[in-house]
Amino acid sequence: MALEAIDRFFVLSPHQLQQVTSLLPPNKVMVKSNGIKPFPSTSQERKGYVYVGRLESGKGIEALLKAWEHLAFPLTIIGSGPLEEPLKKQYQKPFIKFLGNLPENEVMQHVSVAKYCVHPSLYYETFGLVILEAMQVGTPVIGFPIGTRKDFIQHGVNGFLTPPENLADLIKSVDAYPEYKRLSEHARQTAANYQQDKIMESQIQQYQTLLGESS
């Protein structure tokens, strides 16, 4: 199909937009983000860290657990995958819990009471839904500065970015972060821009613009 026959190409994030600008005409590319479903916040005391994702090398679970060899903070790991059983055997520590796959509601309950969500993926990722789902319940996110992480995580504002080799040192330095409440509130503000109703409204406007151009 000729490029001229296509009105728009949609990408999910500013990072993806940056990746395709050298391949496609900039005026034909638009960002159309995913939306997140609302989930109630909690007033419970926050403690520990949570990881949500597949247990495979590209998701950074090995890098995360390697960092935890130098830490003793509670870590909850939610998800399954090819590395689940080997890692459970290797990291038999009282402060590391492997919960496997859980229903979405239970996942969010764990995320909403964690002090931080750790997103150590080594992939670029297509979007990063877990990041925004954590932020909407006020849980700041710690991630590597790879791909879409930099679109959502602002270092020292709503979470923290760090190279994989510095993960343990960063976590030690921010566990008792004096401005944690500010981090948490900024995380909520970031996620508010991606609520489903706002995303749907934006998408309808985008389609109306396209229809107007083609009429």
Short mmCIF file of C-alpha atoms in Angstrom, two decimals:
data_model
loop_
_atom_site.label_atom_id
_atom_site.label_comp_id
_atom_site.label_asym_id
_atom_site.label_seq_id
_atom_site.Cartn_x
_atom_site.Cartn_y
_atom_site.Cartn_z
CA MET A 1 0.00 0.00 0.00
CA ALA A 2 1.37 3.43 -0.94
CA LEU A 3 2.26 5.75 1.94
CA GLU A 4 0.04 8.45 0.42
CA ALA A 5 -3.02 6.26 0.96
CA ILE A 6 -2.55 6.23 4.74
CA ASP A 7 -3.89 9.24 6.66
CA ARG A 8 -2.20 8.60 10.01
CA PHE A 9 0.06 6.19 11.85
CA PHE A 10 -0.62 5.85 15.57
CA VAL A 11 2.04 5.19 18.21
CA LEU A 12 1.52 4.64 21.93
CA SER A 13 4.14 6.93 23.45
CA PRO A 14 6.52 9.83 22.80
CA HIS A 15 9.38 7.32 22.77
CA GLN A 16 7.79 5.40 19.91
CA LEU A 17 7.15 8.68 18.12
CA GLN A 18 10.83 9.50 18.36
CA GLN A 19 11.75 6.08 17.00
CA VAL A 20 9.65 6.39 13.82
CA THR A 21 10.22 10.05 12.91
CA SER A 22 13.12 9.14 10.63
CA LEU A 23 10.97 6.57 8.82
CA LEU A 24 7.64 8.33 8.42
CA PRO A 25 6.49 11.89 7.63
CA PRO A 26 6.06 13.65 11.03
CA ASN A 27 2.66 15.03 10.01
CA LYS A 28 1.34 11.49 9.55
CA VAL A 29 2.24 10.23 13.03
CA MET A 30 0.14 10.80 16.17
CA VAL A 31 0.47 9.60 19.75
CA LYS A 32 -2.55 7.59 20.91
CA SER A 33 -1.82 6.37 24.43
CA ASN A 34 -3.39 3.48 26.27
CA GLY A 35 -5.77 4.30 29.11
CA ILE A 36 -5.89 2.96 32.66
CA LYS A 37 -8.92 1.85 34.64
CA PRO A 38 -9.59 3.66 37.93
CA PHE A 39 -8.70 1.86 41.14
CA PRO A 40 -9.32 3.24 44.64
CA SER A 41 -6.39 4.39 46.73
CA THR A 42 -5.83 3.15 50.26
CA SER A 43 -4.97 4.83 53.53
CA GLN A 44 -2.97 1.81 54.73
CA GLU A 45 0.66 2.23 55.72
CA ARG A 46 2.95 1.62 52.77
CA LYS A 47 5.88 -0.74 53.09
CA GLY A 48 8.12 -2.80 50.88
CA TYR A 49 8.50 -3.02 47.12
CA VAL A 50 6.50 -4.76 44.41
CA TYR A 51 7.31 -6.12 40.95
CA VAL A 52 4.54 -6.98 38.49
CA GLY A 53 5.37 -8.75 35.22
CA ARG A 54 6.52 -11.91 33.50
CA LEU A 55 9.44 -13.72 35.05
CA GLU A 56 11.77 -13.74 32.05
CA SER A 57 15.20 -12.27 31.40
CA GLY A 58 14.08 -9.35 29.23
CA LYS A 59 11.79 -8.06 31.97
CA GLY A 60 14.79 -7.51 34.23
CA ILE A 61 13.69 -9.81 37.04
CA GLU A 62 17.20 -11.24 37.35
CA ALA A 63 18.69 -7.75 37.63
CA LEU A 64 16.11 -6.92 40.29
CA LEU A 65 16.85 -9.99 42.38
CA LYS A 66 20.59 -9.55 41.98
CA ALA A 67 20.19 -6.10 43.53
CA TRP A 68 18.23 -7.70 46.39
CA GLU A 69 21.28 -9.76 47.34
CA HIS A 70 22.45 -6.51 48.96
CA LEU A 71 19.08 -5.53 50.43
CA ALA A 72 16.68 -6.82 53.04
CA PHE A 73 13.56 -4.77 52.32
CA PRO A 74 10.31 -6.70 51.72
CA LEU A 75 9.87 -7.51 48.02
CA THR A 76 6.66 -8.95 46.53
CA ILE A 77 6.95 -10.51 43.08
CA ILE A 78 3.73 -10.96 41.10
CA GLY A 79 3.73 -12.89 37.83
CA SER A 80 4.93 -16.14 36.33
CA GLY A 81 7.15 -17.25 33.50
CA PRO A 82 10.05 -19.52 32.56
CA LEU A 83 12.28 -18.23 35.38
CA GLU A 84 9.73 -18.60 38.15
CA GLU A 85 10.81 -21.93 39.61
CA PRO A 86 14.59 -21.41 39.23
CA LEU A 87 14.40 -18.00 40.87
CA LYS A 88 12.19 -19.24 43.71
CA LYS A 89 14.81 -21.89 44.49
CA GLN A 90 17.71 -19.43 44.21
CA TYR A 91 16.15 -16.66 46.31
CA GLN A 92 14.65 -18.41 49.31
CA LYS A 93 14.66 -15.43 51.62
CA PRO A 94 11.99 -14.51 54.19
CA PHE A 95 11.63 -10.98 52.81
CA ILE A 96 11.10 -12.06 49.16
CA LYS A 97 7.63 -13.42 48.29
CA PHE A 98 6.73 -15.00 44.94
CA LEU A 99 2.95 -14.85 44.54
CA GLY A 100 2.62 -16.05 40.93
CA ASN A 101 -0.23 -14.80 38.76
CA LEU A 102 -3.05 -13.03 40.59
CA PRO A 103 -6.40 -11.54 39.54
CA GLU A 104 -6.12 -7.88 38.54
CA ASN A 105 -7.93 -6.66 41.65
CA GLU A 106 -5.49 -8.49 43.94
CA VAL A 107 -2.51 -7.23 41.98
CA MET A 108 -3.65 -3.65 42.48
CA GLN A 109 -4.24 -4.23 46.18
CA HIS A 110 -0.60 -5.25 46.58
CA VAL A 111 0.61 -2.35 44.44
CA SER A 112 -1.46 0.20 46.37
CA VAL A 113 0.18 -0.65 49.71
CA ALA A 114 3.76 -0.90 48.42
CA LYS A 115 6.18 1.94 49.04
CA TYR A 116 7.54 1.66 45.50
CA CYS A 117 6.84 -0.35 42.37
CA VAL A 118 10.04 -1.49 40.63
CA HIS A 119 9.90 -1.70 36.82
CA PRO A 120 13.30 -3.13 35.79
CA SER A 121 12.47 -4.17 32.23
CA LEU A 122 15.40 -4.29 29.82
CA TYR A 123 13.01 -4.10 26.85
CA TYR A 124 11.97 -0.82 25.27
CA GLU A 125 8.34 -1.88 25.98
CA THR A 126 5.43 -0.73 23.83
CA PHE A 127 3.90 1.40 26.58
CA GLY A 128 4.37 0.65 30.29
CA LEU A 129 0.88 0.17 31.69
CA VAL A 130 2.12 -1.15 35.05
CA ILE A 131 3.93 2.14 35.65
CA LEU A 132 0.79 4.23 35.29
CA GLU A 133 -1.40 1.77 37.18
CA ALA A 134 1.00 2.00 40.11
CA MET A 135 1.17 5.78 39.93
CA GLN A 136 -2.61 6.19 39.95
CA VAL A 137 -2.75 4.70 43.45
CA GLY A 138 0.10 6.95 44.56
CA THR A 139 2.89 4.38 44.33
CA PRO A 140 6.05 5.96 42.86
CA VAL A 141 7.96 3.84 40.34
CA ILE A 142 11.65 2.98 40.15
CA GLY A 143 12.87 1.98 36.71
CA PHE A 144 15.78 1.86 34.32
CA PRO A 145 16.11 4.80 31.86
CA ILE A 146 15.24 2.59 28.89
CA GLY A 147 12.56 3.27 26.28
CA THR A 148 9.16 4.38 27.54
CA ARG A 149 10.26 4.56 31.20
CA LYS A 150 11.62 8.04 30.46
CA ASP A 151 8.22 9.09 29.09
CA PHE A 152 6.47 8.52 32.42
CA ILE A 153 9.02 8.51 35.26
CA GLN A 154 10.50 11.87 36.22
CA HIS A 155 13.51 11.36 38.42
CA GLY A 156 12.89 12.74 41.90
CA VAL A 157 9.42 13.97 40.92
CA ASN A 158 7.14 10.90 40.68
CA GLY A 159 9.73 8.14 40.98
CA PHE A 160 13.35 7.42 40.18
CA LEU A 161 15.45 6.33 37.20
CA THR A 162 18.73 4.47 37.61
CA PRO A 163 21.09 2.30 35.56
CA PRO A 164 20.73 -1.41 36.44
CA GLU A 165 24.11 -1.55 38.17
CA ASN A 166 23.08 1.22 40.59
CA LEU A 167 19.67 -0.18 41.52
CA ALA A 168 20.61 -1.43 44.99
CA ASP A 169 22.33 1.83 45.93
CA LEU A 170 19.35 3.88 44.72
CA ILE A 171 16.86 1.83 46.71
CA LYS A 172 18.96 2.23 49.85
CA SER A 173 19.00 5.98 49.34
CA VAL A 174 15.25 6.43 48.71
CA ASP A 175 13.67 3.92 51.10
CA ALA A 176 13.27 6.64 53.71
CA TYR A 177 12.93 9.48 51.20
CA PRO A 178 12.01 12.62 53.18
CA GLU A 179 9.68 13.98 50.47
CA TYR A 180 7.87 10.72 49.79
CA LYS A 181 4.40 12.28 50.08
CA ARG A 182 5.30 14.71 47.31
CA LEU A 183 6.50 11.83 45.12
CA SER A 184 3.26 9.98 45.74
CA GLU A 185 1.07 12.98 44.89
CA HIS A 186 3.01 13.72 41.70
CA ALA A 187 2.64 10.07 40.71
CA ARG A 188 -1.14 10.40 41.01
CA GLN A 189 -1.08 13.59 38.95
CA THR A 190 0.91 11.90 36.20
CA ALA A 191 -1.48 8.96 36.00
CA ALA A 192 -4.54 11.24 35.96
CA ASN A 193 -3.63 12.24 32.40
CA TYR A 194 -4.04 8.61 31.29
CA GLN A 195 -7.43 7.78 32.81
CA GLN A 196 -9.64 5.96 30.31
CA ASP A 197 -12.20 8.76 30.00
CA LYS A 198 -9.53 11.36 29.16
CA ILE A 199 -7.82 9.05 26.67
CA MET A 200 -11.14 8.24 24.99
CA GLU A 201 -12.00 11.93 24.71
CA SER A 202 -8.60 12.63 23.14
CA GLN A 203 -8.97 9.75 20.68
CA ILE A 204 -12.44 10.91 19.60
CA GLN A 205 -11.00 14.37 18.91
CA GLN A 206 -8.19 12.80 16.87
CA TYR A 207 -10.64 10.81 14.76
CA GLN A 208 -12.88 13.85 14.28
CA THR A 209 -9.86 15.78 13.01
CA LEU A 210 -9.05 12.99 10.56
CA LEU A 211 -12.63 12.83 9.32
CA GLY A 212 -12.66 16.58 8.87
CA GLU A 213 -9.46 16.48 6.83
CA SER A 214 -10.77 13.73 4.57
CA SER A 215 -14.21 15.29 3.93
#
